[in-house]
Amino acid sequence: MNEVERVLAIKDGDHQAFINLYNEYWSQVYDFSRLYITTIADAEEIVQDVFVKLWESRHLLKEDENIKGFLFIVTRNIVFNRHKKKVNENLLKTSVLSAFGHESYYNSTSVEEDYCASQLKIFIDKLINSLPEQQRKCFLLSREENLSYREIAERLGISQKTVEIHMSKALKFLKDKVKRGWEILLSLLSF
């Protein structure tokens, strides 16, 4: 079954076509969500949400829909919406507690945690800055301006496929380096 046939089958409610798609893309969507989500359970929940969203909106799929692109855009949107919701909840809690003079109950992060977070941000910023120029531009437009690959391609005057290649290489590089840095940190802390 080619992609067009699969899209049409899913659009028509074919459960087996959907299960096959789920089995084919589950690990890729999971790995992508783990770039943003730290806990396994949360990442697995996001993957489930992504496939539920696909099933619920299957009637909107176009015959020539890029399923992989669709899945990654939905994943990104779900992750960003969750982060936005958490930030808003934290702001509300902080403002309520501070209105009653109890900020210290909510603000439980230690100096060490703040320092580690700032060092991690510095480390990741250095990694991003070390990317080749086009990869860095694509990555920053995607992550900081939330542009789609199509929008990035238009802005940079390159093809969408080139953007996909740059993003794939950038994400692999960052994932490998962050993972390696994390392993080194854990080995140092174990002594």
mmCIF file with all atom_site columns, C-alpha atoms in Angstrom:
data_model
loop_
_atom_site.group_PDB
_atom_site.id
_atom_site.type_symbol
_atom_site.label_atom_id
_atom_site.label_alt_id
_atom_site.label_comp_id
_atom_site.label_asym_id
_atom_site.label_entity_id
_atom_site.label_seq_id
_atom_site.pdbx_PDB_ins_code
_atom_site.Cartn_x
_atom_site.Cartn_y
_atom_site.Cartn_z
_atom_site.occupancy
_atom_site.B_iso_or_equiv
_atom_site.pdbx_formal_charge
_atom_site.auth_seq_id
_atom_site.auth_comp_id
_atom_site.auth_asym_id
_atom_site.auth_atom_id
_atom_site.pdbx_PDB_model_num
ATOM 1   C CA . MET A 1 1   ? 0.000   0.000  0.000  1.00 0.00 ? 1   MET A CA 1
ATOM 2   C CA . ASN A 1 2   ? 1.539   3.324  -1.031 1.00 0.00 ? 2   ASN A CA 1
ATOM 3   C CA . GLU A 1 3   ? 1.149   6.575  0.948  1.00 0.00 ? 3   GLU A CA 1
ATOM 4   C CA . VAL A 1 4   ? -1.833  7.870  -1.039 1.00 0.00 ? 4   VAL A CA 1
ATOM 5   C CA . GLU A 1 5   ? -3.672  4.564  -0.626 1.00 0.00 ? 5   GLU A CA 1
ATOM 6   C CA . ARG A 1 6   ? -2.861  4.525  3.070  1.00 0.00 ? 6   ARG A CA 1
ATOM 7   C CA . VAL A 1 7   ? -4.106  8.096  3.572  1.00 0.00 ? 7   VAL A CA 1
ATOM 8   C CA . LEU A 1 8   ? -7.321  7.267  1.725  1.00 0.00 ? 8   LEU A CA 1
ATOM 9   C CA . ALA A 1 9   ? -7.786  4.079  3.763  1.00 0.00 ? 9   ALA A CA 1
ATOM 10  C CA . ILE A 1 10  ? -7.285  5.933  7.058  1.00 0.00 ? 10  ILE A CA 1
ATOM 11  C CA . LYS A 1 11  ? -9.570  8.696  5.859  1.00 0.00 ? 11  LYS A CA 1
ATOM 12  C CA . ASP A 1 12  ? -12.228 6.028  5.207  1.00 0.00 ? 12  ASP A CA 1
ATOM 13  C CA . GLY A 1 13  ? -11.812 4.684  8.761  1.00 0.00 ? 13  GLY A CA 1
ATOM 14  C CA . ASP A 1 14  ? -9.685  1.613  7.976  1.00 0.00 ? 14  ASP A CA 1
ATOM 15  C CA . HIS A 1 15  ? -8.465  0.515  11.418 1.00 0.00 ? 15  HIS A CA 1
ATOM 16  C CA . GLN A 1 16  ? -5.787  -1.827 10.061 1.00 0.00 ? 16  GLN A CA 1
ATOM 17  C CA . ALA A 1 17  ? -4.228  0.926  7.926  1.00 0.00 ? 17  ALA A CA 1
ATOM 18  C CA . PHE A 1 18  ? -4.189  3.157  10.998 1.00 0.00 ? 18  PHE A CA 1
ATOM 19  C CA . ILE A 1 19  ? -2.609  0.417  13.163 1.00 0.00 ? 19  ILE A CA 1
ATOM 20  C CA . ASN A 1 20  ? 0.081   -0.135 10.519 1.00 0.00 ? 20  ASN A CA 1
ATOM 21  C CA . LEU A 1 21  ? 0.808   3.596  10.430 1.00 0.00 ? 21  LEU A CA 1
ATOM 22  C CA . TYR A 1 22  ? 0.885   3.697  14.238 1.00 0.00 ? 22  TYR A CA 1
ATOM 23  C CA . ASN A 1 23  ? 3.368   0.812  14.370 1.00 0.00 ? 23  ASN A CA 1
ATOM 24  C CA . GLU A 1 24  ? 5.538   2.399  11.686 1.00 0.00 ? 24  GLU A CA 1
ATOM 25  C CA . TYR A 1 25  ? 5.742   5.894  13.204 1.00 0.00 ? 25  TYR A CA 1
ATOM 26  C CA . TRP A 1 26  ? 5.309   5.376  16.960 1.00 0.00 ? 26  TRP A CA 1
ATOM 27  C CA . SER A 1 27  ? 9.035   5.293  17.780 1.00 0.00 ? 27  SER A CA 1
ATOM 28  C CA . GLN A 1 28  ? 9.826   8.299  15.558 1.00 0.00 ? 28  GLN A CA 1
ATOM 29  C CA . VAL A 1 29  ? 7.107   10.412 17.163 1.00 0.00 ? 29  VAL A CA 1
ATOM 30  C CA . TYR A 1 30  ? 8.244   9.228  20.606 1.00 0.00 ? 30  TYR A CA 1
ATOM 31  C CA . ASP A 1 31  ? 11.898  10.117 19.910 1.00 0.00 ? 31  ASP A CA 1
ATOM 32  C CA . PHE A 1 32  ? 10.866  13.537 18.609 1.00 0.00 ? 32  PHE A CA 1
ATOM 33  C CA . SER A 1 33  ? 8.737   14.243 21.685 1.00 0.00 ? 33  SER A CA 1
ATOM 34  C CA . ARG A 1 34  ? 11.634  13.213 23.950 1.00 0.00 ? 34  ARG A CA 1
ATOM 35  C CA . LEU A 1 35  ? 13.645  16.132 22.584 1.00 0.00 ? 35  LEU A CA 1
ATOM 36  C CA . TYR A 1 36  ? 11.259  18.351 24.547 1.00 0.00 ? 36  TYR A CA 1
ATOM 37  C CA . ILE A 1 37  ? 9.798   16.110 27.256 1.00 0.00 ? 37  ILE A CA 1
ATOM 38  C CA . THR A 1 38  ? 11.928  14.674 30.039 1.00 0.00 ? 38  THR A CA 1
ATOM 39  C CA . THR A 1 39  ? 9.760   11.895 31.427 1.00 0.00 ? 39  THR A CA 1
ATOM 40  C CA . ILE A 1 40  ? 9.012   8.683  29.580 1.00 0.00 ? 40  ILE A CA 1
ATOM 41  C CA . ALA A 1 41  ? 5.396   8.636  30.766 1.00 0.00 ? 41  ALA A CA 1
ATOM 42  C CA . ASP A 1 42  ? 4.740   12.189 29.523 1.00 0.00 ? 42  ASP A CA 1
ATOM 43  C CA . ALA A 1 43  ? 6.370   11.436 26.168 1.00 0.00 ? 43  ALA A CA 1
ATOM 44  C CA . GLU A 1 44  ? 4.281   8.273  25.773 1.00 0.00 ? 44  GLU A CA 1
ATOM 45  C CA . GLU A 1 45  ? 1.144   10.241 26.639 1.00 0.00 ? 45  GLU A CA 1
ATOM 46  C CA . ILE A 1 46  ? 2.008   12.838 24.005 1.00 0.00 ? 46  ILE A CA 1
ATOM 47  C CA . VAL A 1 47  ? 2.492   10.101 21.400 1.00 0.00 ? 47  VAL A CA 1
ATOM 48  C CA . GLN A 1 48  ? -0.949  8.725  22.238 1.00 0.00 ? 48  GLN A CA 1
ATOM 49  C CA . ASP A 1 49  ? -2.434  12.225 21.962 1.00 0.00 ? 49  ASP A CA 1
ATOM 50  C CA . VAL A 1 50  ? -0.793  12.663 18.549 1.00 0.00 ? 50  VAL A CA 1
ATOM 51  C CA . PHE A 1 51  ? -2.296  9.473  17.153 1.00 0.00 ? 51  PHE A CA 1
ATOM 52  C CA . VAL A 1 52  ? -5.689  10.217 18.700 1.00 0.00 ? 52  VAL A CA 1
ATOM 53  C CA . LYS A 1 53  ? -5.559  13.638 17.027 1.00 0.00 ? 53  LYS A CA 1
ATOM 54  C CA . LEU A 1 54  ? -4.686  11.984 13.706 1.00 0.00 ? 54  LEU A CA 1
ATOM 55  C CA . TRP A 1 55  ? -7.609  9.560  14.010 1.00 0.00 ? 55  TRP A CA 1
ATOM 56  C CA . GLU A 1 56  ? -10.054 12.252 15.078 1.00 0.00 ? 56  GLU A CA 1
ATOM 57  C CA . SER A 1 57  ? -9.058  14.569 12.221 1.00 0.00 ? 57  SER A CA 1
ATOM 58  C CA . ARG A 1 58  ? -8.575  11.855 9.572  1.00 0.00 ? 58  ARG A CA 1
ATOM 59  C CA . HIS A 1 59  ? -11.460 13.253 7.522  1.00 0.00 ? 59  HIS A CA 1
ATOM 60  C CA . LEU A 1 60  ? -9.417  16.453 7.022  1.00 0.00 ? 60  LEU A CA 1
ATOM 61  C CA . LEU A 1 61  ? -6.440  14.611 5.500  1.00 0.00 ? 61  LEU A CA 1
ATOM 62  C CA . LYS A 1 62  ? -5.631  15.426 1.904  1.00 0.00 ? 62  LYS A CA 1
ATOM 63  C CA . GLU A 1 63  ? -4.949  12.620 -0.537 1.00 0.00 ? 63  GLU A CA 1
ATOM 64  C CA . ASP A 1 64  ? -1.319  13.743 -0.921 1.00 0.00 ? 64  ASP A CA 1
ATOM 65  C CA . GLU A 1 65  ? -0.855  14.472 2.805  1.00 0.00 ? 65  GLU A CA 1
ATOM 66  C CA . ASN A 1 66  ? 2.672   14.014 4.124  1.00 0.00 ? 66  ASN A CA 1
ATOM 67  C CA . ILE A 1 67  ? 1.749   11.830 7.100  1.00 0.00 ? 67  ILE A CA 1
ATOM 68  C CA . LYS A 1 68  ? 5.179   12.029 8.697  1.00 0.00 ? 68  LYS A CA 1
ATOM 69  C CA . GLY A 1 69  ? 5.166   15.828 8.475  1.00 0.00 ? 69  GLY A CA 1
ATOM 70  C CA . PHE A 1 70  ? 1.624   15.927 9.836  1.00 0.00 ? 70  PHE A CA 1
ATOM 71  C CA . LEU A 1 71  ? 2.600   13.745 12.818 1.00 0.00 ? 71  LEU A CA 1
ATOM 72  C CA . PHE A 1 72  ? 5.616   15.894 13.684 1.00 0.00 ? 72  PHE A CA 1
ATOM 73  C CA . ILE A 1 73  ? 3.692   19.159 13.407 1.00 0.00 ? 73  ILE A CA 1
ATOM 74  C CA . VAL A 1 74  ? 0.944   17.773 15.662 1.00 0.00 ? 74  VAL A CA 1
ATOM 75  C CA . THR A 1 75  ? 3.595   16.524 18.119 1.00 0.00 ? 75  THR A CA 1
ATOM 76  C CA . ARG A 1 76  ? 5.273   19.921 18.205 1.00 0.00 ? 76  ARG A CA 1
ATOM 77  C CA . ASN A 1 77  ? 1.963   21.696 18.749 1.00 0.00 ? 77  ASN A CA 1
ATOM 78  C CA . ILE A 1 78  ? 0.898   19.373 21.568 1.00 0.00 ? 78  ILE A CA 1
ATOM 79  C CA . VAL A 1 79  ? 4.280   19.768 23.294 1.00 0.00 ? 79  VAL A CA 1
ATOM 80  C CA . PHE A 1 80  ? 4.191   23.564 22.984 1.00 0.00 ? 80  PHE A CA 1
ATOM 81  C CA . ASN A 1 81  ? 0.601   23.733 24.219 1.00 0.00 ? 81  ASN A CA 1
ATOM 82  C CA . ARG A 1 82  ? 1.515   21.650 27.272 1.00 0.00 ? 82  ARG A CA 1
ATOM 83  C CA . HIS A 1 83  ? 4.507   23.861 28.021 1.00 0.00 ? 83  HIS A CA 1
ATOM 84  C CA . LYS A 1 84  ? 2.367   26.973 27.611 1.00 0.00 ? 84  LYS A CA 1
ATOM 85  C CA . LYS A 1 85  ? -0.266  25.532 29.961 1.00 0.00 ? 85  LYS A CA 1
ATOM 86  C CA . LYS A 1 86  ? 2.367   24.672 32.602 1.00 0.00 ? 86  LYS A CA 1
ATOM 87  C CA . VAL A 1 87  ? 3.899   28.147 32.377 1.00 0.00 ? 87  VAL A CA 1
ATOM 88  C CA . ASN A 1 88  ? 0.457   29.745 32.794 1.00 0.00 ? 88  ASN A CA 1
ATOM 89  C CA . GLU A 1 89  ? -0.358  27.480 35.766 1.00 0.00 ? 89  GLU A CA 1
ATOM 90  C CA . ASN A 1 90  ? 2.971   28.327 37.397 1.00 0.00 ? 90  ASN A CA 1
ATOM 91  C CA . LEU A 1 91  ? 2.432   32.063 36.841 1.00 0.00 ? 91  LEU A CA 1
ATOM 92  C CA . LEU A 1 92  ? -1.018  31.811 38.408 1.00 0.00 ? 92  LEU A CA 1
ATOM 93  C CA . LYS A 1 93  ? 0.295   29.895 41.437 1.00 0.00 ? 93  LYS A CA 1
ATOM 94  C CA . THR A 1 94  ? 3.158   32.333 41.874 1.00 0.00 ? 94  THR A CA 1
ATOM 95  C CA . SER A 1 95  ? 0.931   35.403 41.636 1.00 0.00 ? 95  SER A CA 1
ATOM 96  C CA . VAL A 1 96  ? -1.652  33.981 44.061 1.00 0.00 ? 96  VAL A CA 1
ATOM 97  C CA . LEU A 1 97  ? 0.977   32.938 46.588 1.00 0.00 ? 97  LEU A CA 1
ATOM 98  C CA . SER A 1 98  ? 2.826   36.212 46.295 1.00 0.00 ? 98  SER A CA 1
ATOM 99  C CA . ALA A 1 99  ? -0.425  38.131 46.795 1.00 0.00 ? 99  ALA A CA 1
ATOM 100 C CA . PHE A 1 100 ? -0.723  36.376 50.150 1.00 0.00 ? 100 PHE A CA 1
ATOM 101 C CA . GLY A 1 101 ? 2.963   36.787 50.980 1.00 0.00 ? 101 GLY A CA 1
ATOM 102 C CA . HIS A 1 102 ? 3.803   33.080 50.654 1.00 0.00 ? 102 HIS A CA 1
ATOM 103 C CA . GLU A 1 103 ? 6.152   33.016 47.655 1.00 0.00 ? 103 GLU A CA 1
ATOM 104 C CA . SER A 1 104 ? 8.637   30.845 49.528 1.00 0.00 ? 104 SER A CA 1
ATOM 105 C CA . TYR A 1 105 ? 6.155   27.946 49.687 1.00 0.00 ? 105 TYR A CA 1
ATOM 106 C CA . TYR A 1 106 ? 5.993   27.762 45.935 1.00 0.00 ? 106 TYR A CA 1
ATOM 107 C CA . ASN A 1 107 ? 9.531   28.786 45.004 1.00 0.00 ? 107 ASN A CA 1
ATOM 108 C CA . SER A 1 108 ? 11.326  25.686 46.191 1.00 0.00 ? 108 SER A CA 1
ATOM 109 C CA . THR A 1 109 ? 14.188  25.583 43.684 1.00 0.00 ? 109 THR A CA 1
ATOM 110 C CA . SER A 1 110 ? 17.612  25.655 45.211 1.00 0.00 ? 110 SER A CA 1
ATOM 111 C CA . VAL A 1 111 ? 20.605  27.722 44.183 1.00 0.00 ? 111 VAL A CA 1
ATOM 112 C CA . GLU A 1 112 ? 22.191  24.516 42.858 1.00 0.00 ? 112 GLU A CA 1
ATOM 113 C CA . GLU A 1 113 ? 19.157  23.765 40.666 1.00 0.00 ? 113 GLU A CA 1
ATOM 114 C CA . ASP A 1 114 ? 19.185  27.313 39.287 1.00 0.00 ? 114 ASP A CA 1
ATOM 115 C CA . TYR A 1 115 ? 22.904  27.045 38.589 1.00 0.00 ? 115 TYR A CA 1
ATOM 116 C CA . CYS A 1 116 ? 22.528  23.658 36.840 1.00 0.00 ? 116 CYS A CA 1
ATOM 117 C CA . ALA A 1 117 ? 19.663  24.995 34.721 1.00 0.00 ? 117 ALA A CA 1
ATOM 118 C CA . SER A 1 118 ? 21.672  28.054 33.687 1.00 0.00 ? 118 SER A CA 1
ATOM 119 C CA . GLN A 1 119 ? 24.709  25.894 32.853 1.00 0.00 ? 119 GLN A CA 1
ATOM 120 C CA . LEU A 1 120 ? 22.543  23.555 30.790 1.00 0.00 ? 120 LEU A CA 1
ATOM 121 C CA . LYS A 1 121 ? 21.130  26.514 28.859 1.00 0.00 ? 121 LYS A CA 1
ATOM 122 C CA . ILE A 1 122 ? 24.653  27.828 28.209 1.00 0.00 ? 122 ILE A CA 1
ATOM 123 C CA . PHE A 1 123 ? 25.735  24.352 27.043 1.00 0.00 ? 123 PHE A CA 1
ATOM 124 C CA . ILE A 1 124 ? 22.770  23.992 24.664 1.00 0.00 ? 124 ILE A CA 1
ATOM 125 C CA . ASP A 1 125 ? 23.228  27.545 23.325 1.00 0.00 ? 125 ASP A CA 1
ATOM 126 C CA . LYS A 1 126 ? 26.880  26.729 22.557 1.00 0.00 ? 126 LYS A CA 1
ATOM 127 C CA . LEU A 1 127 ? 25.833  23.558 20.762 1.00 0.00 ? 127 LEU A CA 1
ATOM 128 C CA . ILE A 1 128 ? 23.268  25.465 18.694 1.00 0.00 ? 128 ILE A CA 1
ATOM 129 C CA . ASN A 1 129 ? 25.853  28.133 17.836 1.00 0.00 ? 129 ASN A CA 1
ATOM 130 C CA . SER A 1 130 ? 28.282  25.405 16.712 1.00 0.00 ? 130 SER A CA 1
ATOM 131 C CA . LEU A 1 131 ? 25.846  24.117 14.073 1.00 0.00 ? 131 LEU A CA 1
ATOM 132 C CA . PRO A 1 132 ? 26.633  24.953 10.437 1.00 0.00 ? 132 PRO A CA 1
ATOM 133 C CA . GLU A 1 133 ? 24.988  28.255 9.491  1.00 0.00 ? 133 GLU A CA 1
ATOM 134 C CA . GLN A 1 134 ? 22.037  26.898 7.470  1.00 0.00 ? 134 GLN A CA 1
ATOM 135 C CA . GLN A 1 135 ? 21.282  24.193 10.061 1.00 0.00 ? 135 GLN A CA 1
ATOM 136 C CA . ARG A 1 136 ? 21.391  26.802 12.822 1.00 0.00 ? 136 ARG A CA 1
ATOM 137 C CA . LYS A 1 137 ? 19.092  29.170 10.916 1.00 0.00 ? 137 LYS A CA 1
ATOM 138 C CA . CYS A 1 138 ? 16.586  26.388 10.213 1.00 0.00 ? 138 CYS A CA 1
ATOM 139 C CA . PHE A 1 139 ? 16.699  25.171 13.811 1.00 0.00 ? 139 PHE A CA 1
ATOM 140 C CA . LEU A 1 140 ? 16.225  28.629 15.326 1.00 0.00 ? 140 LEU A CA 1
ATOM 141 C CA . LEU A 1 141 ? 13.396  29.535 12.950 1.00 0.00 ? 141 LEU A CA 1
ATOM 142 C CA . SER A 1 142 ? 11.679  26.277 13.840 1.00 0.00 ? 142 SER A CA 1
ATOM 143 C CA . ARG A 1 143 ? 12.196  26.431 17.593 1.00 0.00 ? 143 ARG A CA 1
ATOM 144 C CA . GLU A 1 144 ? 12.178  30.149 18.392 1.00 0.00 ? 144 GLU A CA 1
ATOM 145 C CA . GLU A 1 145 ? 9.702   31.423 15.807 1.00 0.00 ? 145 GLU A CA 1
ATOM 146 C CA . ASN A 1 146 ? 7.671   28.184 15.571 1.00 0.00 ? 146 ASN A CA 1
ATOM 147 C CA . LEU A 1 147 ? 7.765   28.280 11.768 1.00 0.00 ? 147 LEU A CA 1
ATOM 148 C CA . SER A 1 148 ? 6.811   25.218 9.742  1.00 0.00 ? 148 SER A CA 1
ATOM 149 C CA . TYR A 1 149 ? 9.356   23.665 7.390  1.00 0.00 ? 149 TYR A CA 1
ATOM 150 C CA . ARG A 1 150 ? 7.444   25.200 4.468  1.00 0.00 ? 150 ARG A CA 1
ATOM 151 C CA . GLU A 1 151 ? 7.631   28.674 6.056  1.00 0.00 ? 151 GLU A CA 1
ATOM 152 C CA . ILE A 1 152 ? 11.350  28.242 6.786  1.00 0.00 ? 152 ILE A CA 1
ATOM 153 C CA . ALA A 1 153 ? 11.959  27.179 3.179  1.00 0.00 ? 153 ALA A CA 1
ATOM 154 C CA . GLU A 1 154 ? 10.144  30.263 1.894  1.00 0.00 ? 154 GLU A CA 1
ATOM 155 C CA . ARG A 1 155 ? 12.001  32.597 4.241  1.00 0.00 ? 155 ARG A CA 1
ATOM 156 C CA . LEU A 1 156 ? 15.448  31.169 3.424  1.00 0.00 ? 156 LEU A CA 1
ATOM 157 C CA . GLY A 1 157 ? 14.773  30.620 -0.279 1.00 0.00 ? 157 GLY A CA 1
ATOM 158 C CA . ILE A 1 158 ? 15.531  26.896 -0.142 1.00 0.00 ? 158 ILE A CA 1
ATOM 159 C CA . SER A 1 159 ? 13.425  23.794 -0.722 1.00 0.00 ? 159 SER A CA 1
ATOM 160 C CA . GLN A 1 160 ? 11.331  22.238 2.025  1.00 0.00 ? 160 GLN A CA 1
ATOM 161 C CA . LYS A 1 161 ? 13.308  18.993 1.582  1.00 0.00 ? 161 LYS A CA 1
ATOM 162 C CA . THR A 1 162 ? 16.535  20.912 2.272  1.00 0.00 ? 162 THR A CA 1
ATOM 163 C CA . VAL A 1 163 ? 14.978  22.299 5.457  1.00 0.00 ? 163 VAL A CA 1
ATOM 164 C CA . GLU A 1 164 ? 13.996  18.756 6.488  1.00 0.00 ? 164 GLU A CA 1
ATOM 165 C CA . ILE A 1 165 ? 17.570  17.564 5.918  1.00 0.00 ? 165 ILE A CA 1
ATOM 166 C CA . HIS A 1 166 ? 19.042  20.485 7.887  1.00 0.00 ? 166 HIS A CA 1
ATOM 167 C CA . MET A 1 167 ? 16.603  19.907 10.755 1.00 0.00 ? 167 MET A CA 1
ATOM 168 C CA . SER A 1 168 ? 17.250  16.175 10.812 1.00 0.00 ? 168 SER A CA 1
ATOM 169 C CA . LYS A 1 169 ? 21.019  16.715 10.989 1.00 0.00 ? 169 LYS A CA 1
ATOM 170 C CA . ALA A 1 170 ? 20.712  19.480 13.597 1.00 0.00 ? 170 ALA A CA 1
ATOM 171 C CA . LEU A 1 171 ? 18.404  17.438 15.835 1.00 0.00 ? 171 LEU A CA 1
ATOM 172 C CA . LYS A 1 172 ? 20.614  14.357 15.586 1.00 0.00 ? 172 LYS A CA 1
ATOM 173 C CA . PHE A 1 173 ? 23.711  16.410 16.426 1.00 0.00 ? 173 PHE A CA 1
ATOM 174 C CA . LEU A 1 174 ? 22.052  18.118 19.397 1.00 0.00 ? 174 LEU A CA 1
ATOM 175 C CA . LYS A 1 175 ? 20.501  14.910 20.700 1.00 0.00 ? 175 LYS A CA 1
ATOM 176 C CA . ASP A 1 176 ? 23.832  13.054 20.506 1.00 0.00 ? 176 ASP A CA 1
ATOM 177 C CA . LYS A 1 177 ? 25.785  15.878 22.169 1.00 0.00 ? 177 LYS A CA 1
ATOM 178 C CA . VAL A 1 178 ? 23.230  16.466 24.937 1.00 0.00 ? 178 VAL A CA 1
ATOM 179 C CA . LYS A 1 179 ? 23.041  12.724 25.606 1.00 0.00 ? 179 LYS A CA 1
ATOM 180 C CA . ARG A 1 180 ? 26.854  12.504 25.750 1.00 0.00 ? 180 ARG A CA 1
ATOM 181 C CA . GLY A 1 181 ? 27.056  15.546 28.039 1.00 0.00 ? 181 GLY A CA 1
ATOM 182 C CA . TRP A 1 182 ? 24.402  14.033 30.312 1.00 0.00 ? 182 TRP A CA 1
ATOM 183 C CA . GLU A 1 183 ? 26.335  10.726 30.503 1.00 0.00 ? 183 GLU A CA 1
ATOM 184 C CA . ILE A 1 184 ? 29.529  12.578 31.442 1.00 0.00 ? 184 ILE A CA 1
ATOM 185 C CA . LEU A 1 185 ? 27.698  14.588 34.107 1.00 0.00 ? 185 LEU A CA 1
ATOM 186 C CA . LEU A 1 186 ? 26.157  11.452 35.616 1.00 0.00 ? 186 LEU A CA 1
ATOM 187 C CA . SER A 1 187 ? 29.514  9.669  35.672 1.00 0.00 ? 187 SER A CA 1
ATOM 188 C CA . LEU A 1 188 ? 31.099  12.649 37.449 1.00 0.00 ? 188 LEU A CA 1
ATOM 189 C CA . LEU A 1 189 ? 28.278  12.782 40.000 1.00 0.00 ? 189 LEU A CA 1
ATOM 190 C CA . SER A 1 190 ? 28.625  9.066  40.781 1.00 0.00 ? 190 SER A CA 1
ATOM 191 C CA . PHE A 1 191 ? 32.101  9.524  42.303 1.00 0.00 ? 191 PHE A CA 1
#
